[in-house]
Amino acid sequence: MLLIALGLFLLALLGAPLFAIIAAGALLGYQRAEIDLAALAVEVFRLAEMPVLLAIPLFTLAGYLLGESGAPRRLVNLTQALFGWLPGSLAAVALVACAFFTAFTGASGVTIVALGALLYPALQQAGYDEHFNLGLITTSGSLGLLFAPSLPLILYGIVAQQTEVGRGVGIDQLFVAGLLPGLLMLVLLLGYAFWHSRRLPRERKTAAVGPGRALVDAAWELPLPFIVLGGIYSGYFAVSEAAAVTALYVLVVEVVILREITLLQLPGIVRQAMVMVGGILIILGVSLASTNVLIDAGVPERLFDWVQAHVSSRLTFLLWLNLFLLLLGCLLDIFSALVLVVPLILPVAVGFNVDPLHLGIIFLANMQIGYLTPPVGLNLFIASYRFDQPILTLYRATLPFLLLLLFCVLLITYWPWLSLGLVGG
Amino acid sequence: MTRFFAGLERLGRGLENLLLCALLLVMVALAVWQIIARNFFDGGFLWADEFLKLLLLWLGLAGAVVASGEGKQIKIDVLSRFLPERFTALSELVTALFTAAVCVLCAWHAGRFVLMERDFGSTLLGNLPAWIFQAAIPLAFGLIAVRYLAAAGRRLFELIAKEPPCS
Amino acid sequence: VTLKLGTLAPEGAAWMNEMRRGATEIKERTAGRVEIKLYGGGVMGNEKSMLRKIRIGQLQGGAFTGGGLADVYPDLSLYGLPLLFDSLEEIDAVRADFDPLLRAGLEEHGFVSFGFAEGGFALLMGNRPIVRLDDMKGQKLWVPEGDTVTSAVMEELGLSPISLPISDVLTGLQTGLVHIVGVSPIGALAFQWHTKVKYVTEAPMAYLCAVLVIDRKAFDKIDEADRLIVREVMERVYQGFDRQNRLDEAAALAALRKQGLNFVTPQSGEVARMRERAQGAMERLSAQGAYSPELYRRIVDLLRERRSGSKP
Ligand code: NA
Ligand code: NA
């Protein structure tokens, strides 16, 4: 048994698709429990029984369309026009624009590719040192993960709802819970950026266009956050409906009104977006089966008993949780980590009186750091590829940002109010 | 001959794109229509929500098949970044064969599940037979298996071709 | 023999605790030969998924609502038909005759059952008072996912039913996707739906009940003597639920009043008018084979007799 597990682990490290590893694990588990292997298909079919899942392809489509359109440029112009008078403004622009963009594209690397291409040369020109630039762009690639409607946030809600622990986890509540922690990260990084660039010459009017013009240019994209958040909180839309409206809105704006994406380009973009969605959904599907194997064998209860026997207080539990999640984030992709681990730790965490919403924010904040941690943080590789820099340079460049985010994660973990204060009830 | 295969590849790609676009656009249209109907026409289709979820399953599976064809499934891929090139082809061969084998197993058992559902006469969307919708699962796993078998074949070919004549 | 049973009842609910106690008793009295494992909180999926898992043998049984098992044995829809019963007394009278009948029917369709557990009457709850049928016009009425019988009846009444899984109803009420729900007071409290509605109409809309079933093939693998023990314990536990529910429901109603919800009663004759129109749809559905026409007729006749008998 141990041998098989080791073999699967090795295959995973060699680059076998995670869905295949998880499916193999599930099939073996069913076999051992003498359950008909058709159970795997029963679980995969449950994808068609989950509410809110619909939001995933719809928001992803919107994000990819935005990425391919002129929206990133307009967004940078706008933030620049607004913050341009500040010393270190360009760094601030990068952070704010990336956070906004990541919320829509779900930290899929799209941010680095789409916005990095604009911001990296601009930062270079403004005289920021190279390491700072690289670190900033790489870090920004996952900044905004905690803001609605980010995909990982939605997926956490879906997985938590499947794990059902007495009180449900509403996606709309998660959106609120992520607000302050996300802002905390943003503000701290902004502070660091200003501090770092305090000695830079005050940028001359670097903005490409004036504030009025920039506002008019971005007039079509600006309503997006209001459609998503306003629609949901005013009670006008359910989450998946907001996703549908957003997708249609972006489609009409970019293809019909602004015509930045031609009809001929559309199939290619849809394809890219759905490749990502398919990759996530098939992992979710087979992980329903692997979770089912664990539940069938009563593993969550045993895990809970074990943890309770070895960990005495909530505080130590949270400490171990942080360590565990950081390690996990270094190894696993965020989506795989979500579907594999949340069903196991959620019941344990709830047993230690950790609110499911708070756990979600802790989880994602840790995972966000995982994007940056050597040796395998995904953003490091994307940036290394995109800006043609050796990976070791990126390890060093991101370190100060990494430490700042680590501090944020500790605050988020041990100060639950940050996540729960606005949710109420 | 190669031109024939290239053409076939292009045709397949076009069909995939068409399928993905169709599924996604129907999904967007139906979901938005439901909102409009609810707010302005005091109606909407009773079956729409269930159907949207089935569309999602299909879209996800179709996306997974396409991702497999492009080698874009999510993976950890730690070691391969640090391995010598020669070894990479070998590890790709092994992992592709493994993935294909797992998918064949999944497809087989999913197929049995679909047959069971047909024999039992499960229904969805009111009175339609459920197995028609569920058949997408074995089909997708089967296609993914084919994709990885093809990838394995290519790697094997590379390995043999690159082999020095006498060593 | 290990029997794995699934249920949607949340872990930690009184219901689960009772079932666990029963399972322990069975294990002790059969000296460990029969072990019952419970999977609560819907971790095995919704009722359709649970049924699939029973068919492939991963589960041996579970607790279902009547509608959830209608795929297997259609007559189980009968108790839950909308606007059929007026009072708990009528229920008691009908169930005295029909419980054994339906249990025998279930057995014929491959499931051993241990009795029905009452879930109370579903009451209409919404943001506007409903005292007439017309008050529901233009409002979205929630119908549980897959409950085609109730949907058909509601359409017959000229209403617009909307079918959603239970997990979506709370948000639905908030967003206006759903305006009216039919739910028992206990259910409204458990799902927090009472926080999104203002009015409760005090008229029984539909009778809710649950049934615990075990796949007969799995059950027959147990020794004869042990089978008797399982039956005895589970039937006792289930009868306990059945009786307990009326006390719980009274408490839940009081809690709803305390929460400040307004209770209204339908105008006289309105319920009868709705029932008359609903009956047409139900006749048609029985003719289409949604459930047995004979059994349906028998219930209707029995109720008519009672109602005319109690009039003078
Ligand atoms: Na990572
Ligand atoms: Na990674």
CSV table of C-alpha atoms in Angstrom, one decimal, chain A residues 44-45 47-48 54 57 274 277-278 281, chain B residues 19-20 22-24 26-27 50-66 124-125 128-140:
chain,number,residue,atom,x,y,z
A,44,VAL,CA,-18.0,12.5,-11.3
A,45,PHE,CA,-21.6,12.9,-12.3
A,47,LEU,CA,-20.5,17.7,-11.0
A,48,ALA,CA,-23.9,18.1,-12.6
A,54,LEU,CA,-21.7,27.3,-13.2
A,57,PRO,CA,-16.6,28.7,-16.8
A,274,MET,CA,-12.2,26.2,-21.4
A,277,VAL,CA,-11.9,25.2,-16.8
A,278,GLY,CA,-11.7,21.6,-18.0
A,281,LEU,CA,-13.4,20.5,-13.3
B,19,LEU,CA,-18.2,22.3,-29.6
B,20,LEU,CA,-16.7,24.4,-26.8
B,22,ALA,CA,-21.5,26.1,-28.7
B,23,LEU,CA,-21.7,24.7,-25.2
B,24,LEU,CA,-20.5,27.9,-23.6
B,26,VAL,CA,-25.8,28.2,-25.0
B,27,MET,CA,-24.9,28.3,-21.3
B,50,GLU,CA,-31.0,21.3,-14.3
B,51,PHE,CA,-30.1,21.6,-17.9
B,52,LEU,CA,-27.5,24.2,-17.2
B,53,LYS,CA,-25.8,21.9,-14.7
B,54,LEU,CA,-25.7,19.1,-17.3
B,55,LEU,CA,-24.2,21.6,-19.8
B,56,LEU,CA,-21.6,22.4,-17.2
B,57,LEU,CA,-20.6,18.7,-16.9
B,58,TRP,CA,-20.3,18.4,-20.7
B,59,LEU,CA,-18.3,21.6,-21.0
B,60,GLY,CA,-16.0,20.6,-18.2
B,61,LEU,CA,-15.4,17.2,-19.8
B,62,ALA,CA,-15.0,18.6,-23.2
B,63,GLY,CA,-12.5,21.2,-21.8
B,64,ALA,CA,-10.6,18.3,-20.1
B,65,VAL,CA,-10.4,16.4,-23.4
B,66,VAL,CA,-9.0,19.5,-25.2
B,124,LEU,CA,-33.4,13.5,-15.8
B,125,LEU,CA,-35.1,16.8,-16.9
B,128,LEU,CA,-35.6,12.0,-20.5
B,129,PRO,CA,-33.4,8.9,-20.0
B,130,ALA,CA,-30.4,9.9,-17.8
B,131,TRP,CA,-27.9,7.7,-19.5
B,132,ILE,CA,-27.8,9.8,-22.6
B,133,PHE,CA,-26.4,12.7,-20.5
B,134,GLN,CA,-24.2,10.5,-18.5
B,135,ALA,CA,-22.6,8.8,-21.5
B,136,ALA,CA,-20.4,11.9,-21.8
B,137,ILE,CA,-18.3,10.6,-18.9
B,138,PRO,CA,-17.0,7.4,-20.4
B,139,LEU,CA,-16.7,9.1,-23.8
B,140,ALA,CA,-14.5,11.8,-22.3
